[in-house]
CSV table of C-alpha atoms in Angstrom, one decimal:
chain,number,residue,atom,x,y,z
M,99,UNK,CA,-8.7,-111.4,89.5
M,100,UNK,CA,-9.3,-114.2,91.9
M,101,UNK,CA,-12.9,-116.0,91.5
M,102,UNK,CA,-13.8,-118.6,94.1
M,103,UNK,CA,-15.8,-122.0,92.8
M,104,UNK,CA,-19.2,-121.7,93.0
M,105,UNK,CA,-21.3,-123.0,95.4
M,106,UNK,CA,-24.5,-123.6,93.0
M,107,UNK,CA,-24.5,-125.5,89.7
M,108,UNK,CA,-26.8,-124.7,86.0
M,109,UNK,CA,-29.4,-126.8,87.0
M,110,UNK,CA,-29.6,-126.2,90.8
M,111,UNK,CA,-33.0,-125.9,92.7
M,112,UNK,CA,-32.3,-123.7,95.1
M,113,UNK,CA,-34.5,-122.0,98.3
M,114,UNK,CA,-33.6,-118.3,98.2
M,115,UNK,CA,-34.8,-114.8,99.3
M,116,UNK,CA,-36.5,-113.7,96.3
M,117,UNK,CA,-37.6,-110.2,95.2
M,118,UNK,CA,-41.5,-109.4,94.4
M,119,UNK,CA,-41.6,-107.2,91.4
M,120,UNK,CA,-42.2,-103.9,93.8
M,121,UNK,CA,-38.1,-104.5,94.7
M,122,UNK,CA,-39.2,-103.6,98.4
M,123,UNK,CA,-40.2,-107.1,99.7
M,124,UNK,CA,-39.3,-110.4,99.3
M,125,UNK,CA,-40.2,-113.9,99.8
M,126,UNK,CA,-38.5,-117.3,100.0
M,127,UNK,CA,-39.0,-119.4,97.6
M,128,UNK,CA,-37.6,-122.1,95.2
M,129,UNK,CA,-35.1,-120.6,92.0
M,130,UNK,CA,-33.7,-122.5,89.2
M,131,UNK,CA,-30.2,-121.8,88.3
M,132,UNK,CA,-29.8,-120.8,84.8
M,133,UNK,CA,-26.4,-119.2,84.9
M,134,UNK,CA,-23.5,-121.1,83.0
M,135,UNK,CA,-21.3,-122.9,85.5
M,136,UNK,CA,-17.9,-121.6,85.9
M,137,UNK,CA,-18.8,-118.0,84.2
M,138,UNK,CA,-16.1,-116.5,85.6
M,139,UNK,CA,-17.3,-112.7,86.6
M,140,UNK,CA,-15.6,-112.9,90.1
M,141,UNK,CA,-18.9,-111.5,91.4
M,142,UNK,CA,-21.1,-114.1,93.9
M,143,UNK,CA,-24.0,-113.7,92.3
M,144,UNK,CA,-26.3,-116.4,90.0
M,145,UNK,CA,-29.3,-115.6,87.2
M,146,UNK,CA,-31.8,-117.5,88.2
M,147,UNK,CA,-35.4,-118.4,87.3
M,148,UNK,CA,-38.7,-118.6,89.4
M,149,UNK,CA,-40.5,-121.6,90.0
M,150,UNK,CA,-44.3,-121.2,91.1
M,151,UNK,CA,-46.7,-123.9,92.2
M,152,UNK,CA,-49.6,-121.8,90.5
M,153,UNK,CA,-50.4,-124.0,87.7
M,154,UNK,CA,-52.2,-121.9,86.0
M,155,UNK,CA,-48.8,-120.2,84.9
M,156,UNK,CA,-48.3,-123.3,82.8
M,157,UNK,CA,-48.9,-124.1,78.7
M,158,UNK,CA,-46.7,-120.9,78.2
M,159,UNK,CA,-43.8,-121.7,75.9
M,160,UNK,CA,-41.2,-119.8,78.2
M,161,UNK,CA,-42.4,-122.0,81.0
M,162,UNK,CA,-41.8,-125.7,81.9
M,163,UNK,CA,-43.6,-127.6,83.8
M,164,UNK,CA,-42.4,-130.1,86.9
M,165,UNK,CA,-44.9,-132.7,87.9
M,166,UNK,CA,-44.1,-134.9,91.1
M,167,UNK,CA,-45.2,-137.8,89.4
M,168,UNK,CA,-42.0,-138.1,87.3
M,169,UNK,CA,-38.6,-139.0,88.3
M,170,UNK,CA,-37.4,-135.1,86.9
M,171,UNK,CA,-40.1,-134.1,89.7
M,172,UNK,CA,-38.7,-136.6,92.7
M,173,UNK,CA,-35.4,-135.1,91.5
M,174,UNK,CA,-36.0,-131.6,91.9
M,175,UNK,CA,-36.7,-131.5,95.4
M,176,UNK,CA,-40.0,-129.1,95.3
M,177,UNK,CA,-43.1,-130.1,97.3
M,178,UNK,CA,-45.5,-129.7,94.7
M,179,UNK,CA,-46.5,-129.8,91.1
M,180,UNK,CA,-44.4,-126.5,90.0
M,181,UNK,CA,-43.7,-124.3,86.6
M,182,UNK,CA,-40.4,-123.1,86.1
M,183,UNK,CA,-40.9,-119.4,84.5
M,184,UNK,CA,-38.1,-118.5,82.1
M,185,UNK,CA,-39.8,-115.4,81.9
M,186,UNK,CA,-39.1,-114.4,85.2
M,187,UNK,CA,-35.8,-114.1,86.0
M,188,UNK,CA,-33.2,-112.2,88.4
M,189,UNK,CA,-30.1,-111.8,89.3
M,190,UNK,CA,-29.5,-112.6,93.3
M,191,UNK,CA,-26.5,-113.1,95.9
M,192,UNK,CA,-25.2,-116.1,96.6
M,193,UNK,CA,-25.6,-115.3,100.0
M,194,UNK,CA,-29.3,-114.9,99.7
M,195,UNK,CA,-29.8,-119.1,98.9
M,196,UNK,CA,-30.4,-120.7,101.9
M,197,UNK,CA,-29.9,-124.2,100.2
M,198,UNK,CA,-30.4,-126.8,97.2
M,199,UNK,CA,-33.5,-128.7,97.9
M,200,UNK,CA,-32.7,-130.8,94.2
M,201,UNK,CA,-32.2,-130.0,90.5
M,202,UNK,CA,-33.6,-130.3,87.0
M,203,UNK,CA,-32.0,-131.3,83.6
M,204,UNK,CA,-32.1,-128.2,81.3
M,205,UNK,CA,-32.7,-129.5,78.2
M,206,UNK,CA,-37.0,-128.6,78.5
M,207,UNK,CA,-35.5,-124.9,80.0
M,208,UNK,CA,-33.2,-124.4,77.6
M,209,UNK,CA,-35.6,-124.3,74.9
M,210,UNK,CA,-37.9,-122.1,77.2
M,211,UNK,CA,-35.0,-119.7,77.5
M,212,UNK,CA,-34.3,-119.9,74.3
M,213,UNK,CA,-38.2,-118.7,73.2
M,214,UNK,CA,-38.3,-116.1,76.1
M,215,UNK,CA,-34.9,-114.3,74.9
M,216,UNK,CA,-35.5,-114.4,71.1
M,217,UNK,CA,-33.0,-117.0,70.5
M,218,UNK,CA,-35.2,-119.4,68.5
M,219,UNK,CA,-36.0,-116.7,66.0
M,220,UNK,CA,-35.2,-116.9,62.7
M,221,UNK,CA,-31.8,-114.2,61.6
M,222,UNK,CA,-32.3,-110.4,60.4
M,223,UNK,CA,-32.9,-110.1,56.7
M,224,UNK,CA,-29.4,-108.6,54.9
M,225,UNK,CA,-29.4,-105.2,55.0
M,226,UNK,CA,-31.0,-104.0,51.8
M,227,UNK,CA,-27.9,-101.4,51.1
M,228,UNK,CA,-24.7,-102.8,49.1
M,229,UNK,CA,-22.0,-102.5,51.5
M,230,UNK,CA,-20.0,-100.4,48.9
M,231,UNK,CA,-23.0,-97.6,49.1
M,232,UNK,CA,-22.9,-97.8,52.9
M,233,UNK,CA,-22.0,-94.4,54.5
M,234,UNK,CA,-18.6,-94.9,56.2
M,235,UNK,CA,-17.4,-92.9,60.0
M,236,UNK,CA,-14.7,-90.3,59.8
């Protein structure tokens, strides 16, 4: 299988068509790319997470927020104060980003992504069954 490079990077603020939860419209909007670089699925498609300028959204663990008044802010590209919403993500064409307007360091979203897919939680107890009682297939 041949994959081509990608055109967008992990980190990537991007303007894209993006879904409203109904699936029957959509809206252009700024996206953070999430996706590991160089995943290798051969598919031209990137996970991505929402950014909103309702800051009300913020003070939510699975969220970061992106104030103009810091350098990460001038870096990113977006016009306003903004939260980036690990809670709300999507898988979209490359073909539906129009362009990157900036990007973000991930460190602050990886730990958001880490909270909003049950990363950060603490292991399974052991099963309570010895393995030698465990019922066995065939």
């Amino acid at each position: 299988m041949t994959t081509r490079a990608p055109s967008f990077e992990r980190g990537d603020v991007v303007l894209a068509l993006y879904s409203h939860s109904d699936l029957r419209t959509a809206k252009l909007r700024p996206v953070l790319v999430v996706q590991a670089n160089d995943l290798g699925t051969g598919l031209p498609q990137l996970i991505v997470a929402m950014v909103t300028s309702q800051m009300s959204r913020a003070g939510h663990p699975s969220r970061v927020t992106v104030l103009l008044s810091t350098p990460n802010g001038v870096q990113s590209g977006l016009l306003t104060d903004s939260v980036v919403m690990t809670d709300n993500l999507a898988t979209i064409f490359e073909s539906e980003i129009r362009r990157r307007i900036g990007s973000l360091p991930m460190s602050e979203v990886d730990t958001a992504l880490r909270h909003t897919l049950g990363l950060d939680a603490p292991p399974p107890a052991p099963s309570s069954i010895p393995a030698t009682s465990r019922p066995t297939a065939g």
